[in-house]
PDB file of C-alpha atoms and ligand atoms in Angstrom:
ATOM      1  CA  MET A  19     -17.759 154.589  52.843  1.00 91.00           C
ATOM      2  CA  ARG A  20     -17.303 152.586  49.641  1.00 94.00           C
ATOM      3  CA  LEU A  21     -16.317 148.976  50.100  1.00 96.00           C
ATOM      4  CA  VAL A  22     -15.963 145.734  48.210  1.00 97.00           C
ATOM      5  CA  MET A  23     -16.323 142.413  49.988  1.00 97.00           C
ATOM      6  CA  ILE A  24     -14.422 139.394  48.725  1.00 96.00           C
ATOM      7  CA  GLY A  25     -14.606 135.841  50.051  1.00 95.00           C
ATOM      8  CA  ALA A  26     -15.214 132.248  49.044  1.00 92.00           C
ATOM      9  CA  PRO A  27     -18.774 130.970  48.848  1.00 85.00           C
ATOM     10  CA  ALA A  28     -20.045 130.572  52.444  1.00 84.00           C
ATOM     11  CA  SER A  29     -17.118 132.529  53.861  1.00 92.00           C
ATOM     12  CA  GLY A  30     -19.704 134.681  55.632  1.00 91.00           C
ATOM     13  CA  LYS A  31     -19.255 137.621  53.283  1.00 92.00           C
ATOM     14  CA  GLY A  32     -23.008 138.042  52.829  1.00 90.00           C
ATOM     15  CA  THR A  33     -23.634 138.077  56.587  1.00 91.00           C
ATOM     16  CA  GLN A  34     -20.839 140.562  57.209  1.00 96.00           C
ATOM     17  CA  ALA A  35     -21.943 142.732  54.296  1.00 95.00           C
ATOM     18  CA  HIS A  36     -25.477 142.899  55.764  1.00 95.00           C
ATOM     19  CA  ARG A  37     -24.094 143.893  59.161  1.00 96.00           C
ATOM     20  CA  LEU A  38     -21.799 146.565  57.723  1.00 96.00           C
ATOM     21  CA  THR A  39     -24.704 147.850  55.633  1.00 94.00           C
ATOM     22  CA  ARG A  40     -26.778 148.441  58.763  1.00 95.00           C
ATOM     23  CA  HIS A  41     -23.874 149.805  60.791  1.00 95.00           C
ATOM     24  CA  TYR A  42     -22.743 152.400  58.242  1.00 93.00           C
ATOM     25  CA  ASP A  43     -26.111 152.869  56.469  1.00 92.00           C
ATOM     26  CA  LEU A  44     -24.740 151.666  53.146  1.00 92.00           C
ATOM     27  CA  ASP A  45     -26.385 150.475  49.952  1.00 90.00           C
ATOM     28  CA  HIS A  46     -25.885 146.703  49.896  1.00 92.00           C
ATOM     29  CA  ILE A  47     -25.180 145.540  46.359  1.00 93.00           C
ATOM     30  CA  SER A  48     -24.962 141.744  46.120  1.00 93.00           C
ATOM     31  CA  THR A  49     -24.378 140.461  42.593  1.00 94.00           C
ATOM     32  CA  GLY A  50     -25.415 136.933  43.666  1.00 91.00           C
ATOM     33  CA  GLU A  51     -28.763 138.262  44.943  1.00 92.00           C
ATOM     34  CA  MET A  52     -29.282 140.446  41.864  1.00 94.00           C
ATOM     35  CA  LEU A  53     -28.583 137.511  39.551  1.00 95.00           C
ATOM     36  CA  ARG A  54     -30.873 135.161  41.496  1.00 93.00           C
ATOM     37  CA  ALA A  55     -33.612 137.807  41.385  1.00 94.00           C
ATOM     38  CA  GLU A  56     -33.270 138.055  37.595  1.00 93.00           C
ATOM     39  CA  GLU A  57     -33.444 134.257  37.396  1.00 94.00           C
ATOM     40  CA  ALA A  58     -36.555 134.135  39.603  1.00 93.00           C
ATOM     41  CA  ARG A  59     -38.466 136.648  37.515  1.00 92.00           C
ATOM     42  CA  ARG A  60     -37.451 134.854  34.315  1.00 93.00           C
ATOM     43  CA  SER A  61     -36.150 138.060  32.732  1.00 91.00           C
ATOM     44  CA  GLU A  62     -34.124 137.907  29.536  1.00 90.00           C
ATOM     45  CA  LEU A  63     -30.936 138.198  31.589  1.00 91.00           C
ATOM     46  CA  GLY A  64     -32.278 135.633  34.077  1.00 93.00           C
ATOM     47  CA  LEU A  65     -32.702 133.014  31.367  1.00 93.00           C
ATOM     48  CA  VAL A  66     -29.125 133.599  30.202  1.00 93.00           C
ATOM     49  CA  VAL A  67     -27.567 133.388  33.673  1.00 94.00           C
ATOM     50  CA  GLU A  68     -29.634 130.427  34.919  1.00 94.00           C
ATOM     51  CA  SER A  69     -27.276 127.719  33.650  1.00 90.00           C
ATOM     52  CA  TYR A  70     -24.201 129.461  35.097  1.00 91.00           C
ATOM     53  CA  LEU A  71     -25.815 129.742  38.522  1.00 89.00           C
ATOM     54  CA  LYS A  72     -26.903 126.092  38.495  1.00 84.00           C
ATOM     55  CA  ARG A  73     -23.402 124.892  37.623  1.00 79.00           C
ATOM     56  CA  GLY A  74     -21.710 127.234  40.090  1.00 75.00           C
ATOM     57  CA  GLN A  75     -19.849 128.953  37.288  1.00 83.00           C
ATOM     58  CA  LEU A  76     -19.124 132.633  37.079  1.00 89.00           C
ATOM     59  CA  VAL A  77     -21.515 134.607  34.929  1.00 94.00           C
ATOM     60  CA  PRO A  78     -19.634 136.336  32.062  1.00 96.00           C
ATOM     61  CA  ASP A  79     -17.914 139.553  33.129  1.00 95.00           C
ATOM     62  CA  SER A  80     -19.738 141.714  30.581  1.00 95.00           C
ATOM     63  CA  LEU A  81     -23.177 140.839  32.043  1.00 94.00           C
ATOM     64  CA  VAL A  82     -22.214 141.377  35.676  1.00 96.00           C
ATOM     65  CA  VAL A  83     -20.260 144.551  34.956  1.00 95.00           C
ATOM     66  CA  LYS A  84     -23.297 145.997  33.167  1.00 93.00           C
ATOM     67  CA  LEU A  85     -25.600 145.088  36.052  1.00 92.00           C
ATOM     68  CA  VAL A  86     -23.289 146.639  38.655  1.00 93.00           C
ATOM     69  CA  GLY A  87     -22.545 149.694  36.498  1.00 91.00           C
ATOM     70  CA  GLU A  88     -26.274 150.480  36.207  1.00 89.00           C
ATOM     71  CA  ARG A  89     -26.767 150.049  39.936  1.00 88.00           C
ATOM     72  CA  LEU A  90     -23.820 152.288  40.823  1.00 87.00           C
ATOM     73  CA  THR A  91     -25.092 155.016  38.549  1.00 83.00           C
ATOM     74  CA  HIS A  92     -28.412 154.965  40.392  1.00 76.00           C
ATOM     75  CA  ASN A  93     -26.779 154.801  43.785  1.00 65.00           C
ATOM     76  CA  HIS A  94     -27.291 158.015  45.672  1.00 62.00           C
ATOM     77  CA  LEU A  95     -23.843 159.568  45.480  1.00 57.00           C
ATOM     78  CA  ALA A  96     -23.827 160.731  49.072  1.00 62.00           C
ATOM     79  CA  GLN A  97     -24.619 157.238  50.291  1.00 75.00           C
ATOM     80  CA  GLY A  98     -21.816 154.733  50.478  1.00 90.00           C
ATOM     81  CA  PHE A  99     -22.129 151.159  49.278  1.00 93.00           C
ATOM     82  CA  ILE A 100     -20.796 147.715  49.859  1.00 95.00           C
ATOM     83  CA  LEU A 101     -20.353 145.468  46.862  1.00 96.00           C
ATOM     84  CA  ASP A 102     -20.879 141.891  48.010  1.00 95.00           C
ATOM     85  CA  GLY A 103     -19.459 139.228  45.689  1.00 92.00           C
ATOM     86  CA  PHE A 104     -18.079 141.703  43.169  1.00 96.00           C
ATOM     87  CA  PRO A 105     -15.439 141.917  41.758  1.00 97.00           C
ATOM     88  CA  ARG A 106     -14.678 138.228  41.325  1.00 95.00           C
ATOM     89  CA  THR A 107     -12.205 138.548  38.450  1.00 96.00           C
ATOM     90  CA  LEU A 108      -9.424 140.998  37.625  1.00 97.00           C
ATOM     91  CA  ASN A 109     -11.440 142.208  34.631  1.00 97.00           C
ATOM     92  CA  GLN A 110     -14.327 143.068  36.933  1.00 97.00           C
ATOM     93  CA  ALA A 111     -11.982 144.867  39.338  1.00 97.00           C
ATOM     94  CA  LEU A 112     -10.573 146.967  36.491  1.00 97.00           C
ATOM     95  CA  ALA A 113     -14.080 147.709  35.175  1.00 97.00           C
ATOM     96  CA  LEU A 114     -15.103 148.811  38.668  1.00 96.00           C
ATOM     97  CA  ASP A 115     -12.092 151.129  38.954  1.00 96.00           C
ATOM     98  CA  LYS A 116     -13.084 152.709  35.646  1.00 95.00           C
ATOM     99  CA  ALA A 117     -16.774 153.063  36.545  1.00 92.00           C
ATOM    100  CA  LEU A 118     -15.959 154.679  39.881  1.00 92.00           C
ATOM    101  CA  GLN A 119     -13.429 156.991  38.299  1.00 92.00           C
ATOM    102  CA  GLU A 120     -16.102 158.170  35.862  1.00 89.00           C
ATOM    103  CA  LEU A 121     -18.401 158.843  38.821  1.00 86.00           C
ATOM    104  CA  GLY A 122     -15.604 160.715  40.615  1.00 87.00           C
ATOM    105  CA  GLN A 123     -15.539 158.170  43.417  1.00 87.00           C
ATOM    106  CA  GLY A 124     -12.882 155.956  44.970  1.00 91.00           C
ATOM    107  CA  LEU A 125     -12.948 152.789  47.024  1.00 95.00           C
ATOM    108  CA  ASP A 126     -12.084 153.012  50.708  1.00 95.00           C
ATOM    109  CA  ALA A 127     -11.220 149.358  51.205  1.00 97.00           C
ATOM    110  CA  ALA A 128     -11.425 145.850  49.790  1.00 98.00           C
ATOM    111  CA  LEU A 129     -12.400 143.430  52.546  1.00 98.00           C
ATOM    112  CA  LEU A 130     -11.237 139.837  52.215  1.00 97.00           C
ATOM    113  CA  ILE A 131     -12.821 137.191  54.465  1.00 97.00           C
ATOM    114  CA  GLU A 132     -10.465 134.199  54.647  1.00 97.00           C
ATOM    115  CA  VAL A 133     -11.812 130.722  55.460  1.00 95.00           C
ATOM    116  CA  PRO A 134     -10.132 127.357  54.673  1.00 94.00           C
ATOM    117  CA  ASP A 135     -11.822 125.176  52.022  1.00 92.00           C
ATOM    118  CA  SER A 136     -12.641 122.409  54.523  1.00 90.00           C
ATOM    119  CA  ALA A 137     -14.667 124.816  56.669  1.00 91.00           C
ATOM    120  CA  VAL A 138     -16.414 126.248  53.612  1.00 90.00           C
ATOM    121  CA  LEU A 139     -17.448 122.760  52.522  1.00 89.00           C
ATOM    122  CA  GLU A 140     -18.971 121.963  55.918  1.00 88.00           C
ATOM    123  CA  ARG A 141     -20.805 125.285  56.019  1.00 87.00           C
ATOM    124  CA  ILE A 142     -22.245 125.158  52.544  1.00 85.00           C
ATOM    125  CA  THR A 143     -23.579 121.620  52.311  1.00 87.00           C
ATOM    126  CA  GLY A 144     -25.662 122.159  55.487  1.00 90.00           C
ATOM    127  CA  ARG A 145     -27.181 125.445  54.351  1.00 88.00           C
ATOM    128  CA  ARG A 146     -30.985 125.543  53.848  1.00 92.00           C
ATOM    129  CA  ALA A 147     -33.325 128.390  52.908  1.00 92.00           C
ATOM    130  CA  ASP A 148     -36.904 128.876  54.052  1.00 94.00           C
ATOM    131  CA  PRO A 149     -38.855 129.873  50.910  1.00 93.00           C
ATOM    132  CA  GLU A 150     -41.612 131.456  53.020  1.00 95.00           C
ATOM    133  CA  THR A 151     -39.455 133.889  55.005  1.00 94.00           C
ATOM    134  CA  GLY A 152     -36.222 133.965  52.999  1.00 89.00           C
ATOM    135  CA  ARG A 153     -34.314 133.042  56.163  1.00 93.00           C
ATOM    136  CA  ILE A 154     -31.154 130.982  55.849  1.00 89.00           C
ATOM    137  CA  TYR A 155     -30.480 128.178  58.342  1.00 93.00           C
ATOM    138  CA  HIS A 156     -27.671 125.666  58.805  1.00 91.00           C
ATOM    139  CA  LEU A 157     -28.587 122.122  59.808  1.00 92.00           C
ATOM    140  CA  LYS A 158     -25.700 122.083  62.313  1.00 90.00           C
ATOM    141  CA  PHE A 159     -24.684 125.679  63.130  1.00 87.00           C
ATOM    142  CA  SER A 160     -28.061 127.436  63.005  1.00 90.00           C
ATOM    143  CA  PRO A 161     -30.707 124.681  63.179  1.00 95.00           C
ATOM    144  CA  PRO A 162     -34.224 125.512  61.987  1.00 96.00           C
ATOM    145  CA  PRO A 163     -37.285 124.822  64.167  1.00 96.00           C
ATOM    146  CA  PRO A 164     -38.292 121.175  63.494  1.00 95.00           C
ATOM    147  CA  GLU A 165     -41.785 122.142  62.308  1.00 96.00           C
ATOM    148  CA  ILE A 166     -40.466 123.992  59.216  1.00 96.00           C
ATOM    149  CA  LEU A 167     -37.822 121.413  58.295  1.00 95.00           C
ATOM    150  CA  HIS A 168     -40.029 119.853  55.600  1.00 96.00           C
ATOM    151  CA  ARG A 169     -40.329 123.086  53.613  1.00 96.00           C
ATOM    152  CA  LEU A 170     -36.664 124.112  53.628  1.00 96.00           C
ATOM    153  CA  GLU A 171     -34.814 124.170  50.328  1.00 93.00           C
ATOM    154  CA  GLN A 172     -31.212 123.744  49.334  1.00 89.00           C
ATOM    155  CA  ARG A 173     -29.971 126.298  46.812  1.00 81.00           C
ATOM    156  CA  ASP A 174     -29.230 124.544  43.488  1.00 78.00           C
ATOM    157  CA  ASP A 175     -25.607 125.630  43.721  1.00 72.00           C
ATOM    158  CA  ASP A 176     -25.120 124.573  47.369  1.00 77.00           C
ATOM    159  CA  THR A 177     -24.387 120.869  46.766  1.00 80.00           C
ATOM    160  CA  ALA A 178     -20.903 119.390  47.410  1.00 81.00           C
ATOM    161  CA  GLU A 179     -20.243 118.810  43.718  1.00 83.00           C
ATOM    162  CA  VAL A 180     -21.202 122.282  42.559  1.00 82.00           C
ATOM    163  CA  MET A 181     -19.446 123.660  45.597  1.00 84.00           C
ATOM    164  CA  GLN A 182     -16.081 122.174  44.620  1.00 85.00           C
ATOM    165  CA  ALA A 183     -16.381 123.735  41.178  1.00 83.00           C
ATOM    166  CA  ARG A 184     -17.204 127.073  42.776  1.00 83.00           C
ATOM    167  CA  LEU A 185     -14.209 126.883  45.107  1.00 90.00           C
ATOM    168  CA  ASP A 186     -11.812 125.972  42.299  1.00 89.00           C
ATOM    169  CA  THR A 187     -13.050 128.879  40.206  1.00 87.00           C
ATOM    170  CA  TYR A 188     -12.943 131.186  43.189  1.00 91.00           C
ATOM    171  CA  HIS A 189      -9.280 130.491  43.961  1.00 93.00           C
ATOM    172  CA  GLU A 190      -8.234 130.744  40.346  1.00 93.00           C
ATOM    173  CA  CYS A 191     -10.002 134.042  39.688  1.00 93.00           C
ATOM    174  CA  ILE A 192      -9.657 135.840  42.989  1.00 95.00           C
ATOM    175  CA  ALA A 193      -5.849 135.677  43.350  1.00 95.00           C
ATOM    176  CA  PRO A 194      -5.206 138.501  40.828  1.00 97.00           C
ATOM    177  CA  VAL A 195      -8.055 140.553  42.363  1.00 98.00           C
ATOM    178  CA  VAL A 196      -6.481 140.266  45.814  1.00 97.00           C
ATOM    179  CA  ALA A 197      -3.070 141.191  44.369  1.00 97.00           C
ATOM    180  CA  HIS A 198      -4.657 144.205  42.644  1.00 98.00           C
ATOM    181  CA  TYR A 199      -6.100 145.582  45.877  1.00 98.00           C
ATOM    182  CA  ARG A 200      -2.990 144.738  47.891  1.00 97.00           C
ATOM    183  CA  GLU A 201      -0.884 146.727  45.414  1.00 97.00           C
ATOM    184  CA  ARG A 202      -3.253 149.682  45.763  1.00 96.00           C
ATOM    185  CA  GLU A 203      -3.032 149.364  49.566  1.00 95.00           C
ATOM    186  CA  LEU A 204      -6.777 148.856  49.843  1.00 97.00           C
ATOM    187  CA  LEU A 205      -6.773 145.265  51.060  1.00 97.00           C
ATOM    188  CA  ILE A 206      -8.034 144.408  54.543  1.00 97.00           C
ATOM    189  CA  ALA A 207      -7.890 140.642  55.172  1.00 97.00           C
ATOM    190  CA  VAL A 208      -9.623 139.119  58.195  1.00 97.00           C
ATOM    191  CA  ASP A 209      -9.907 135.564  59.499  1.00 97.00           C
ATOM    192  CA  GLY A 210     -13.461 134.383  58.757  1.00 97.00           C
ATOM    193  CA  THR A 211     -13.382 131.232  60.902  1.00 95.00           C
ATOM    194  CA  PRO A 212     -14.483 132.688  64.298  1.00 95.00           C
ATOM    195  CA  ALA A 213     -18.120 133.443  65.177  1.00 92.00           C
ATOM    196  CA  PRO A 214     -19.788 136.117  62.976  1.00 93.00           C
ATOM    197  CA  GLU A 215     -19.799 138.670  65.822  1.00 96.00           C
ATOM    198  CA  VAL A 216     -16.027 138.290  66.290  1.00 97.00           C
ATOM    199  CA  VAL A 217     -15.395 138.709  62.559  1.00 98.00           C
ATOM    200  CA  PHE A 218     -17.664 141.761  62.526  1.00 98.00           C
ATOM    201  CA  GLN A 219     -15.813 143.436  65.413  1.00 97.00           C
ATOM    202  CA  GLU A 220     -12.508 142.769  63.656  1.00 97.00           C
ATOM    203  CA  LEU A 221     -13.834 144.420  60.485  1.00 97.00           C
ATOM    204  CA  LEU A 222     -15.142 147.430  62.421  1.00 96.00           C
ATOM    205  CA  GLY A 223     -11.804 147.798  64.183  1.00 96.00           C
ATOM    206  CA  GLN A 224      -9.912 147.783  60.901  1.00 95.00           C
ATOM    207  CA  LEU A 225     -12.375 150.107  59.163  1.00 95.00           C
ATOM    208  CA  SER A 226     -12.393 152.642  61.993  1.00 92.00           C
ATOM    209  CA  SER A 227      -8.765 153.467  61.279  1.00 86.00           C
ATOM    210  CA  LEU A 228      -9.507 154.447  57.652  1.00 81.00           C
ATOM    211  CA  ASN A 229      -9.825 157.984  56.402  1.00 65.00           C
ATOM    212  CA  PRO A 230     -12.814 158.358  54.031  1.00 57.00           C
ATOM    213  CA  ARG A 231     -11.703 159.069  50.470  1.00 54.00           C
ATOM    214  CA  GLY A 232     -13.311 161.163  47.761  1.00 45.00           C
TER     215      GLY A 232
HETATM  216  P1  AMP B 573     -23.014 134.465  45.636  1.00 80.96           P
HETATM  217  O1  AMP B 573     -24.400 134.638  46.153  1.00 80.96           O
HETATM  218  O2  AMP B 573     -22.167 135.697  45.784  1.00 80.96           O
HETATM  219  O3  AMP B 573     -22.334 133.245  46.206  1.00 80.96           O
HETATM  220  O4  AMP B 573     -23.131 134.197  44.041  1.00 80.96           O
HETATM  221  C1  AMP B 573     -23.867 133.112  43.529  1.00 80.96           C
HETATM  222  C2  AMP B 573     -23.531 132.882  42.049  1.00 80.96           C
HETATM  223  O5  AMP B 573     -23.831 134.063  41.287  1.00 80.96           O
HETATM  224  C3  AMP B 573     -22.069 132.588  41.748  1.00 80.96           C
HETATM  225  O6  AMP B 573     -21.739 131.222  41.903  1.00 80.96           O
HETATM  226  C4  AMP B 573     -21.969 133.029  40.291  1.00 80.96           C
HETATM  227  O7  AMP B 573     -22.530 132.061  39.438  1.00 80.96           O
HETATM  228  C5  AMP B 573     -22.869 134.248  40.255  1.00 80.96           C
HETATM  229  N1  AMP B 573     -22.120 135.501  40.556  1.00 80.96           N
HETATM  230  C6  AMP B 573     -22.269 136.308  41.650  1.00 80.96           C
HETATM  231  N2  AMP B 573     -21.446 137.361  41.599  1.00 80.96           N
HETATM  232  C7  AMP B 573     -20.744 137.228  40.444  1.00 80.96           C
HETATM  233  C8  AMP B 573     -19.712 137.985  39.830  1.00 80.96           C
HETATM  234  N3  AMP B 573     -19.221 139.105  40.393  1.00 80.96           N
HETATM  235  N4  AMP B 573     -19.217 137.537  38.640  1.00 80.96           N
HETATM  236  C9  AMP B 573     -19.705 136.426  38.051  1.00 80.96           C
HETATM  237  N5  AMP B 573     -20.661 135.655  38.587  1.00 80.96           N
HETATM  238  C10 AMP B 573     -21.183 136.042  39.773  1.00 80.96           C
END
């Protein structure tokens, strides 16, 4: 199964992508995670992308497309994948089509997790990461144990200000991507506001009716 996962920041796309990865034994390819990893190890690419990540702006298409292209080439062909957070622009979607065509592969579905902006804002500004375990908490929805509260960190791009910029960019860029997949009859849109388990079951239900493509 070859999937792309689209959704606003904090729509739950990462959580759902992780669950689908385990359920279908897929390769989970998250461009956000790959970019943050480059930033953390201060690689040449990391230094270039750092300012984009901090400001909540999209990293230039050429850099992300290259990163994903390399990863797809190394992906074991028999194993499916889920692209989490890619494509985010029409250019990226077209580049992905081309890369997959060259590999003789096709997408099975483009999953869109829909959540209203107000809910996204509430989710994102309460999000905190534990640097020791990598676990993500939410001050309201998934409270951390009090004894680790002092060491939790807020991602640089998780503040309300940066968040608004990210949402504006998201809406502007994603509309043509959604239209692209709808036209190709690959789009599966689900309501991302219920509990994660409910969203997951909805995704599984929709995916179970697909026929795997070559
Ligand atoms: P995410 O973890 O998916 O929310 O991504 C975090 C940040 O990484 C985004 O705000 C962008 O700056 C950058 N990023 C992730 N995926 C992409 C992409 N496909 N195109 C451009 N920038 C991206």
